[in-house]
Amino acid sequence: DIQMTQSPSSLSASVGDRVTITCQASQDMSNYLNWYQQKPGKAPKLLIYDASNLQTGVPSRFSGSRSGADFSFTISSLQPEDIATYYCQQYDTLFLTFGGGTKVEIK
Amino acid sequence: QVQLQESGPGLVKPSETLSLTCSVSGGSISANTYYWAWIRQPPGKGLEWIGSIYYTGDTYYNPSLKRRVTISIDMSKNQFSLNLKSVTAADTAVYYCARLVVEVGRGGMDVWGQGTTVTVSS
């Protein structure tokens, strides 16, 4: 199985800051890597699919990219409504795995 | 607009079987561009994929749960189900159902149910 190591586990940033979260795959994989936002008490919401594609209706301040085994998720300008936990998830095979999550807070 | 809704008991006794159903509305569960998945989240913890099913009945299970899990699909009712046997307190979680897109040019779990809390306790 492909394991995803997500970092950091939490971060605190100011409104307007650029925020980046990383997921590293345990083995070579395709671009089948998705990013989700989960707010307390709510189901996760798909933001980015296949590493870099913005889901319909998602603000353009969210983006995803890949460099080798590392996948990155960026919020270009952090907004108060972006307070949430973010998860990466791979489906390179149909045995899915999630990263451990990153809790984003406002400083 | 496709919607998913989980249903089932909120309380299950240890050693018994947890059974949940996900009802799909606004679209067909037999569409060939989707898998249907179960995911859970223990209190205060991260997301764990349980397993997925295709409309043909093909299933994929998390290896750590495989011995206890069965996922089935009922196209006549447009729903799919989860059975998890021999539950313990460690199975206490919010259980979500979701749609996984496997179409070229699209991807991800794009539709989720609201989640249902299952507590394992005597």
PDB file of C-alpha atoms in Angstrom:
ATOM      1  CA  ASP A   1       0.000   0.000   0.000  1.00  0.00           C
ATOM      2  CA  ILE A   2       1.068   3.562  -0.626  1.00  0.00           C
ATOM      3  CA  GLN A   3       1.397   5.532   2.595  1.00  0.00           C
ATOM      4  CA  MET A   4       1.125   9.326   2.623  1.00  0.00           C
ATOM      5  CA  THR A   5       3.178  11.322   5.124  1.00  0.00           C
ATOM      6  CA  GLN A   6       1.597  14.717   5.579  1.00  0.00           C
ATOM      7  CA  SER A   7       3.304  17.716   7.172  1.00  0.00           C
ATOM      8  CA  PRO A   8       3.015  19.750   9.221  1.00  0.00           C
ATOM      9  CA  SER A   9       0.354  18.289  11.489  1.00  0.00           C
ATOM     10  CA  SER A  10      -0.694  21.817  12.422  1.00  0.00           C
ATOM     11  CA  LEU A  11       0.168  25.369  11.568  1.00  0.00           C
ATOM     12  CA  SER A  12      -0.775  28.881  12.619  1.00  0.00           C
ATOM     13  CA  ALA A  13      -0.659  31.738  10.143  1.00  0.00           C
ATOM     14  CA  SER A  14      -1.985  35.252   9.720  1.00  0.00           C
ATOM     15  CA  VAL A  15      -4.764  36.320   7.403  1.00  0.00           C
ATOM     16  CA  GLY A  16      -3.228  36.977   4.002  1.00  0.00           C
ATOM     17  CA  ASP A  17      -0.289  34.622   4.515  1.00  0.00           C
ATOM     18  CA  ARG A  18       0.737  31.984   2.018  1.00  0.00           C
ATOM     19  CA  VAL A  19       0.311  28.510   3.502  1.00  0.00           C
ATOM     20  CA  THR A  20       1.799  25.298   2.133  1.00  0.00           C
ATOM     21  CA  ILE A  21       1.131  21.696   3.181  1.00  0.00           C
ATOM     22  CA  THR A  22       3.076  18.717   1.871  1.00  0.00           C
ATOM     23  CA  CYS A  23       2.333  15.041   1.380  1.00  0.00           C
ATOM     24  CA  GLN A  24       5.100  12.597   0.586  1.00  0.00           C
ATOM     25  CA  ALA A  25       4.315   9.250  -0.970  1.00  0.00           C
ATOM     26  CA  SER A  26       6.027   6.102   0.324  1.00  0.00           C
ATOM     27  CA  GLN A  27       6.615   4.879  -3.225  1.00  0.00           C
ATOM     28  CA  ASP A  28       6.449   6.082  -6.763  1.00  0.00           C
ATOM     29  CA  MET A  29       2.939   6.922  -7.808  1.00  0.00           C
ATOM     30  CA  SER A  30       0.932   8.680 -10.457  1.00  0.00           C
ATOM     31  CA  ASN A  31      -0.758  12.049 -10.028  1.00  0.00           C
ATOM     32  CA  TYR A  32      -3.840  10.473  -8.443  1.00  0.00           C
ATOM     33  CA  LEU A  33      -3.611  12.626  -5.334  1.00  0.00           C
ATOM     34  CA  ASN A  34      -6.482  14.664  -3.964  1.00  0.00           C
ATOM     35  CA  TRP A  35      -6.796  17.352  -1.295  1.00  0.00           C
ATOM     36  CA  TYR A  36      -9.772  17.849   1.012  1.00  0.00           C
ATOM     37  CA  GLN A  37     -10.872  20.482   3.507  1.00  0.00           C
ATOM     38  CA  GLN A  38     -12.780  19.430   6.605  1.00  0.00           C
ATOM     39  CA  LYS A  39     -14.410  21.866   8.972  1.00  0.00           C
ATOM     40  CA  PRO A  40     -15.496  20.740  12.469  1.00  0.00           C
ATOM     41  CA  GLY A  41     -18.584  18.583  12.433  1.00  0.00           C
ATOM     42  CA  LYS A  42     -18.729  18.503   8.636  1.00  0.00           C
ATOM     43  CA  ALA A  43     -17.908  16.026   5.919  1.00  0.00           C
ATOM     44  CA  PRO A  44     -14.697  16.581   3.949  1.00  0.00           C
ATOM     45  CA  LYS A  45     -14.914  18.706   0.825  1.00  0.00           C
ATOM     46  CA  LEU A  46     -12.886  18.010  -2.304  1.00  0.00           C
ATOM     47  CA  LEU A  47     -10.696  20.981  -3.269  1.00  0.00           C
ATOM     48  CA  ILE A  48      -8.021  19.614  -5.617  1.00  0.00           C
ATOM     49  CA  TYR A  49      -8.065  16.397  -7.653  1.00  0.00           C
ATOM     50  CA  ASP A  50      -5.299  14.644  -9.556  1.00  0.00           C
ATOM     51  CA  ALA A  51      -2.601  16.723  -7.856  1.00  0.00           C
ATOM     52  CA  SER A  52      -3.299  20.081  -9.451  1.00  0.00           C
ATOM     53  CA  ASN A  53      -6.858  20.363 -10.755  1.00  0.00           C
ATOM     54  CA  LEU A  54      -9.185  22.757  -8.979  1.00  0.00           C
ATOM     55  CA  GLN A  55     -12.593  21.272  -8.255  1.00  0.00           C
ATOM     56  CA  THR A  56     -15.476  23.269  -9.725  1.00  0.00           C
ATOM     57  CA  GLY A  57     -16.560  26.114  -7.474  1.00  0.00           C
ATOM     58  CA  VAL A  58     -13.428  26.115  -5.320  1.00  0.00           C
ATOM     59  CA  PRO A  59     -11.714  29.510  -4.923  1.00  0.00           C
ATOM     60  CA  SER A  60      -8.584  30.022  -6.977  1.00  0.00           C
ATOM     61  CA  ARG A  61      -6.463  30.806  -3.898  1.00  0.00           C
ATOM     62  CA  PHE A  62      -6.277  27.034  -3.433  1.00  0.00           C
ATOM     63  CA  SER A  63      -3.797  25.143  -5.593  1.00  0.00           C
ATOM     64  CA  GLY A  64      -1.879  21.896  -5.787  1.00  0.00           C
ATOM     65  CA  SER A  65       1.387  20.815  -7.352  1.00  0.00           C
ATOM     66  CA  ARG A  66       3.909  17.999  -7.483  1.00  0.00           C
ATOM     67  CA  SER A  67       7.662  17.751  -7.328  1.00  0.00           C
ATOM     68  CA  GLY A  68       8.925  14.192  -7.511  1.00  0.00           C
ATOM     69  CA  ALA A  69       7.472  12.200  -4.606  1.00  0.00           C
ATOM     70  CA  ASP A  70       6.240  15.355  -2.868  1.00  0.00           C
ATOM     71  CA  PHE A  71       2.789  16.766  -3.402  1.00  0.00           C
ATOM     72  CA  SER A  72       2.053  20.276  -2.192  1.00  0.00           C
ATOM     73  CA  PHE A  73      -1.141  22.133  -1.375  1.00  0.00           C
ATOM     74  CA  THR A  74      -1.074  25.916  -1.153  1.00  0.00           C
ATOM     75  CA  ILE A  75      -3.440  28.602   0.041  1.00  0.00           C
ATOM     76  CA  SER A  76      -2.079  31.736  -1.593  1.00  0.00           C
ATOM     77  CA  SER A  77      -3.743  34.173   0.806  1.00  0.00           C
ATOM     78  CA  LEU A  78      -5.191  32.654   3.968  1.00  0.00           C
ATOM     79  CA  GLN A  79      -8.743  33.762   4.782  1.00  0.00           C
ATOM     80  CA  PRO A  80     -10.633  33.363   8.075  1.00  0.00           C
ATOM     81  CA  GLU A  81     -13.029  30.884   6.437  1.00  0.00           C
ATOM     82  CA  ASP A  82     -10.081  28.630   5.550  1.00  0.00           C
ATOM     83  CA  ILE A  83      -9.730  27.504   9.173  1.00  0.00           C
ATOM     84  CA  ALA A  84     -10.065  23.749   8.873  1.00  0.00           C
ATOM     85  CA  THR A  85      -8.158  20.499   8.717  1.00  0.00           C
ATOM     86  CA  TYR A  86      -6.758  19.543   5.326  1.00  0.00           C
ATOM     87  CA  TYR A  87      -6.109  15.990   4.131  1.00  0.00           C
ATOM     88  CA  CYS A  88      -4.331  14.522   1.156  1.00  0.00           C
ATOM     89  CA  GLN A  89      -5.580  11.216  -0.268  1.00  0.00           C
ATOM     90  CA  GLN A  90      -4.116   8.958  -2.920  1.00  0.00           C
ATOM     91  CA  TYR A  91      -5.890   6.595  -5.282  1.00  0.00           C
ATOM     92  CA  ASP A  92      -2.947   5.450  -7.353  1.00  0.00           C
ATOM     93  CA  THR A  93      -4.329   2.004  -6.746  1.00  0.00           C
ATOM     94  CA  LEU A  94      -7.870   1.454  -5.622  1.00  0.00           C
ATOM     95  CA  PHE A  95      -6.523   0.863  -2.095  1.00  0.00           C
ATOM     96  CA  LEU A  96      -6.996   4.404  -0.912  1.00  0.00           C
ATOM     97  CA  THR A  97      -5.006   6.075   1.836  1.00  0.00           C
ATOM     98  CA  PHE A  98      -5.224   9.450   3.529  1.00  0.00           C
ATOM     99  CA  GLY A  99      -2.511  11.609   4.977  1.00  0.00           C
ATOM    100  CA  GLY A 100      -2.682  12.327   8.690  1.00  0.00           C
ATOM    101  CA  GLY A 101      -4.156  15.802   8.260  1.00  0.00           C
ATOM    102  CA  THR A 102      -3.012  19.384   8.842  1.00  0.00           C
ATOM    103  CA  LYS A 103      -4.957  21.639  11.170  1.00  0.00           C
ATOM    104  CA  VAL A 104      -4.778  25.248   9.997  1.00  0.00           C
ATOM    105  CA  GLU A 105      -5.400  28.015  12.506  1.00  0.00           C
ATOM    106  CA  ILE A 106      -5.306  31.803  12.437  1.00  0.00           C
ATOM    107  CA  LYS A 107      -2.504  33.469  14.350  1.00  0.00           C
TER     108      LYS A 107
ATOM    109  CA  GLN B   1     -27.444  16.960  -8.003  1.00  0.00           C
ATOM    110  CA  VAL B   2     -26.320  13.704  -6.435  1.00  0.00           C
ATOM    111  CA  GLN B   3     -26.788  13.342  -2.699  1.00  0.00           C
ATOM    112  CA  LEU B   4     -25.712  10.582  -0.323  1.00  0.00           C
ATOM    113  CA  GLN B   5     -27.355   9.730   2.997  1.00  0.00           C
ATOM    114  CA  GLU B   6     -26.078   7.266   5.582  1.00  0.00           C
ATOM    115  CA  SER B   7     -28.494   5.378   7.803  1.00  0.00           C
ATOM    116  CA  GLY B   8     -28.232   2.756  10.505  1.00  0.00           C
ATOM    117  CA  PRO B   9     -28.019   2.220  14.253  1.00  0.00           C
ATOM    118  CA  GLY B  10     -26.097   4.765  16.278  1.00  0.00           C
ATOM    119  CA  LEU B  11     -25.236   2.271  18.987  1.00  0.00           C
ATOM    120  CA  VAL B  12     -23.786  -1.205  18.517  1.00  0.00           C
ATOM    121  CA  LYS B  13     -22.749  -3.662  21.216  1.00  0.00           C
ATOM    122  CA  PRO B  14     -19.207  -5.035  21.334  1.00  0.00           C
ATOM    123  CA  SER B  15     -18.698  -8.241  19.300  1.00  0.00           C
ATOM    124  CA  GLU B  16     -21.790  -7.527  17.220  1.00  0.00           C
ATOM    125  CA  THR B  17     -22.031  -6.403  13.590  1.00  0.00           C
ATOM    126  CA  LEU B  18     -22.218  -2.761  12.551  1.00  0.00           C
ATOM    127  CA  SER B  19     -24.508  -2.320   9.543  1.00  0.00           C
ATOM    128  CA  LEU B  20     -24.934   0.927   7.620  1.00  0.00           C
ATOM    129  CA  THR B  21     -26.603   1.840   4.349  1.00  0.00           C
ATOM    130  CA  CYS B  22     -25.850   4.711   1.998  1.00  0.00           C
ATOM    131  CA  SER B  23     -28.764   5.844  -0.159  1.00  0.00           C
ATOM    132  CA  VAL B  24     -27.897   7.599  -3.402  1.00  0.00           C
ATOM    133  CA  SER B  25     -30.345  10.142  -4.827  1.00  0.00           C
ATOM    134  CA  GLY B  26     -30.186  12.349  -7.908  1.00  0.00           C
ATOM    135  CA  GLY B  27     -28.090   9.892  -9.902  1.00  0.00           C
ATOM    136  CA  SER B  28     -27.602   6.235 -10.671  1.00  0.00           C
ATOM    137  CA  ILE B  29     -25.367   4.014  -8.592  1.00  0.00           C
ATOM    138  CA  SER B  30     -24.743   1.937 -11.728  1.00  0.00           C
ATOM    139  CA  ALA B  31     -22.850   4.699 -13.571  1.00  0.00           C
ATOM    140  CA  ASN B  32     -19.521   3.297 -14.751  1.00  0.00           C
ATOM    141  CA  THR B  33     -17.447   6.360 -13.823  1.00  0.00           C
ATOM    142  CA  TYR B  34     -17.810   6.008 -10.065  1.00  0.00           C
ATOM    143  CA  TYR B  35     -16.791   3.813  -7.190  1.00  0.00           C
ATOM    144  CA  TRP B  36     -18.726   4.061  -3.932  1.00  0.00           C
ATOM    145  CA  ALA B  37     -16.747   4.240  -0.724  1.00  0.00           C
ATOM    146  CA  TRP B  38     -16.997   4.064   3.046  1.00  0.00           C
ATOM    147  CA  ILE B  39     -14.693   6.195   5.188  1.00  0.00           C
ATOM    148  CA  ARG B  40     -14.633   6.585   8.949  1.00  0.00           C
ATOM    149  CA  GLN B  41     -13.229   9.069  11.442  1.00  0.00           C
ATOM    150  CA  PRO B  42     -12.716   8.149  15.118  1.00  0.00           C
ATOM    151  CA  PRO B  43     -13.318  11.005  17.570  1.00  0.00           C
ATOM    152  CA  GLY B  44     -10.536  13.580  17.298  1.00  0.00           C
ATOM    153  CA  LYS B  45      -8.639  11.573  14.681  1.00  0.00           C
ATOM    154  CA  GLY B  46      -8.062  11.514  10.950  1.00  0.00           C
ATOM    155  CA  LEU B  47      -9.861   9.887   8.064  1.00  0.00           C
ATOM    156  CA  GLU B  48      -9.601   6.153   7.396  1.00  0.00           C
ATOM    157  CA  TRP B  49     -10.754   4.533   4.176  1.00  0.00           C
ATOM    158  CA  ILE B  50     -12.735   1.349   4.864  1.00  0.00           C
ATOM    159  CA  GLY B  51     -13.449   0.092   1.366  1.00  0.00           C
ATOM    160  CA  SER B  52     -15.009   0.734  -2.032  1.00  0.00           C
ATOM    161  CA  ILE B  53     -17.375  -1.002  -4.423  1.00  0.00           C
ATOM    162  CA  TYR B  54     -18.065  -0.699  -8.152  1.00  0.00           C
ATOM    163  CA  TYR B  55     -21.486  -1.236  -9.679  1.00  0.00           C
ATOM    164  CA  THR B  56     -20.291  -4.624 -10.963  1.00  0.00           C
ATOM    165  CA  GLY B  57     -19.796  -5.725  -7.368  1.00  0.00           C
ATOM    166  CA  ASP B  58     -15.977  -5.511  -7.453  1.00  0.00           C
ATOM    167  CA  THR B  59     -14.750  -4.543  -4.002  1.00  0.00           C
ATOM    168  CA  TYR B  60     -11.551  -3.182  -2.475  1.00  0.00           C
ATOM    169  CA  TYR B  61     -11.010  -3.220   1.290  1.00  0.00           C
ATOM    170  CA  ASN B  62      -8.543  -1.627   3.648  1.00  0.00           C
ATOM    171  CA  PRO B  63      -6.134  -4.501   4.465  1.00  0.00           C
ATOM    172  CA  SER B  64      -6.329  -3.646   8.165  1.00  0.00           C
ATOM    173  CA  LEU B  65     -10.118  -4.221   8.159  1.00  0.00           C
ATOM    174  CA  LYS B  66     -10.479  -6.758   5.384  1.00  0.00           C
ATOM    175  CA  ARG B  67     -11.213  -9.766   7.631  1.00  0.00           C
ATOM    176  CA  ARG B  68     -14.204  -7.990   9.195  1.00  0.00           C
ATOM    177  CA  VAL B  69     -15.645  -5.893   6.353  1.00  0.00           C
ATOM    178  CA  THR B  70     -18.214  -6.583   3.669  1.00  0.00           C
ATOM    179  CA  ILE B  71     -19.498  -3.924   1.283  1.00  0.00           C
ATOM    180  CA  SER B  72     -22.413  -4.713  -0.995  1.00  0.00           C
ATOM    181  CA  ILE B  73     -24.470  -2.866  -3.581  1.00  0.00           C
ATOM    182  CA  ASP B  74     -28.177  -2.955  -4.367  1.00  0.00           C
ATOM    183  CA  MET B  75     -28.847  -1.322  -7.715  1.00  0.00           C
ATOM    184  CA  SER B  76     -32.607  -1.848  -7.443  1.00  0.00           C
ATOM    185  CA  LYS B  77     -32.620   0.404  -4.371  1.00  0.00           C
ATOM    186  CA  ASN B  78     -29.780   2.668  -5.546  1.00  0.00           C
ATOM    187  CA  GLN B  79     -27.867   2.078  -2.346  1.00  0.00           C
ATOM    188  CA  PHE B  80     -24.784   0.379  -0.988  1.00  0.00           C
ATOM    189  CA  SER B  81     -24.091  -1.042   2.423  1.00  0.00           C
ATOM    190  CA  LEU B  82     -21.360  -1.658   4.965  1.00  0.00           C
ATOM    191  CA  ASN B  83     -21.146  -4.561   7.382  1.00  0.00           C
ATOM    192  CA  LEU B  84     -18.362  -4.564   9.959  1.00  0.00           C
ATOM    193  CA  LYS B  85     -18.369  -7.593  12.210  1.00  0.00           C
ATOM    194  CA  SER B  86     -16.940  -8.255  15.662  1.00  0.00           C
ATOM    195  CA  VAL B  87     -16.822  -4.576  16.565  1.00  0.00           C
ATOM    196  CA  THR B  88     -14.942  -3.133  19.527  1.00  0.00           C
ATOM    197  CA  ALA B  89     -14.740   0.320  21.071  1.00  0.00           C
ATOM    198  CA  ALA B  90     -12.013   1.126  18.517  1.00  0.00           C
ATOM    199  CA  ASP B  91     -14.696   1.052  15.819  1.00  0.00           C
ATOM    200  CA  THR B  92     -16.493   4.012  17.400  1.00  0.00           C
ATOM    201  CA  ALA B  93     -16.403   6.721  14.744  1.00  0.00           C
ATOM    202  CA  VAL B  94     -18.288   8.938  12.358  1.00  0.00           C
ATOM    203  CA  TYR B  95     -18.927   6.857   9.254  1.00  0.00           C
ATOM    204  CA  TYR B  96     -19.157   8.567   5.875  1.00  0.00           C
ATOM    205  CA  CYS B  97     -20.161   7.286   2.479  1.00  0.00           C
ATOM    206  CA  ALA B  98     -18.742   8.989  -0.593  1.00  0.00           C
ATOM    207  CA  ARG B  99     -18.583   8.852  -4.380  1.00  0.00           C
ATOM    208  CA  LEU B 100     -15.149   8.328  -5.931  1.00  0.00           C
ATOM    209  CA  VAL B 101     -14.823   9.611  -9.483  1.00  0.00           C
ATOM    210  CA  VAL B 102     -12.686   7.452 -11.795  1.00  0.00           C
ATOM    211  CA  GLU B 103     -13.308   9.248 -15.060  1.00  0.00           C
ATOM    212  CA  VAL B 104     -10.492  10.676 -17.180  1.00  0.00           C
ATOM    213  CA  GLY B 105     -10.306  14.400 -16.575  1.00  0.00           C
ATOM    214  CA  ARG B 106     -12.120  14.198 -13.260  1.00  0.00           C
ATOM    215  CA  GLY B 107     -11.231  12.653  -9.924  1.00  0.00           C
ATOM    216  CA  GLY B 108     -11.506  12.568  -6.177  1.00  0.00           C
ATOM    217  CA  MET B 109     -14.322  11.855  -3.761  1.00  0.00           C
ATOM    218  CA  ASP B 110     -16.581  14.644  -4.894  1.00  0.00           C
ATOM    219  CA  VAL B 111     -19.834  13.861  -3.086  1.00  0.00           C
ATOM    220  CA  TRP B 112     -20.073  12.872   0.573  1.00  0.00           C
ATOM    221  CA  GLY B 113     -22.847  11.978   2.939  1.00  0.00           C
ATOM    222  CA  GLN B 114     -23.228  14.058   6.074  1.00  0.00           C
ATOM    223  CA  GLY B 115     -21.837  11.235   8.209  1.00  0.00           C
ATOM    224  CA  THR B 116     -23.399   9.124  10.917  1.00  0.00           C
ATOM    225  CA  THR B 117     -21.983   8.577  14.384  1.00  0.00           C
ATOM    226  CA  VAL B 118     -21.685   4.978  15.528  1.00  0.00           C
ATOM    227  CA  THR B 119     -20.771   4.215  19.114  1.00  0.00           C
ATOM    228  CA  VAL B 120     -19.706   0.750  20.203  1.00  0.00           C
ATOM    229  CA  SER B 121     -20.722   0.213  23.794  1.00  0.00           C
ATOM    230  CA  SER B 122     -22.598  -2.263  25.935  1.00  0.00           C
TER     231      SER B 122
END
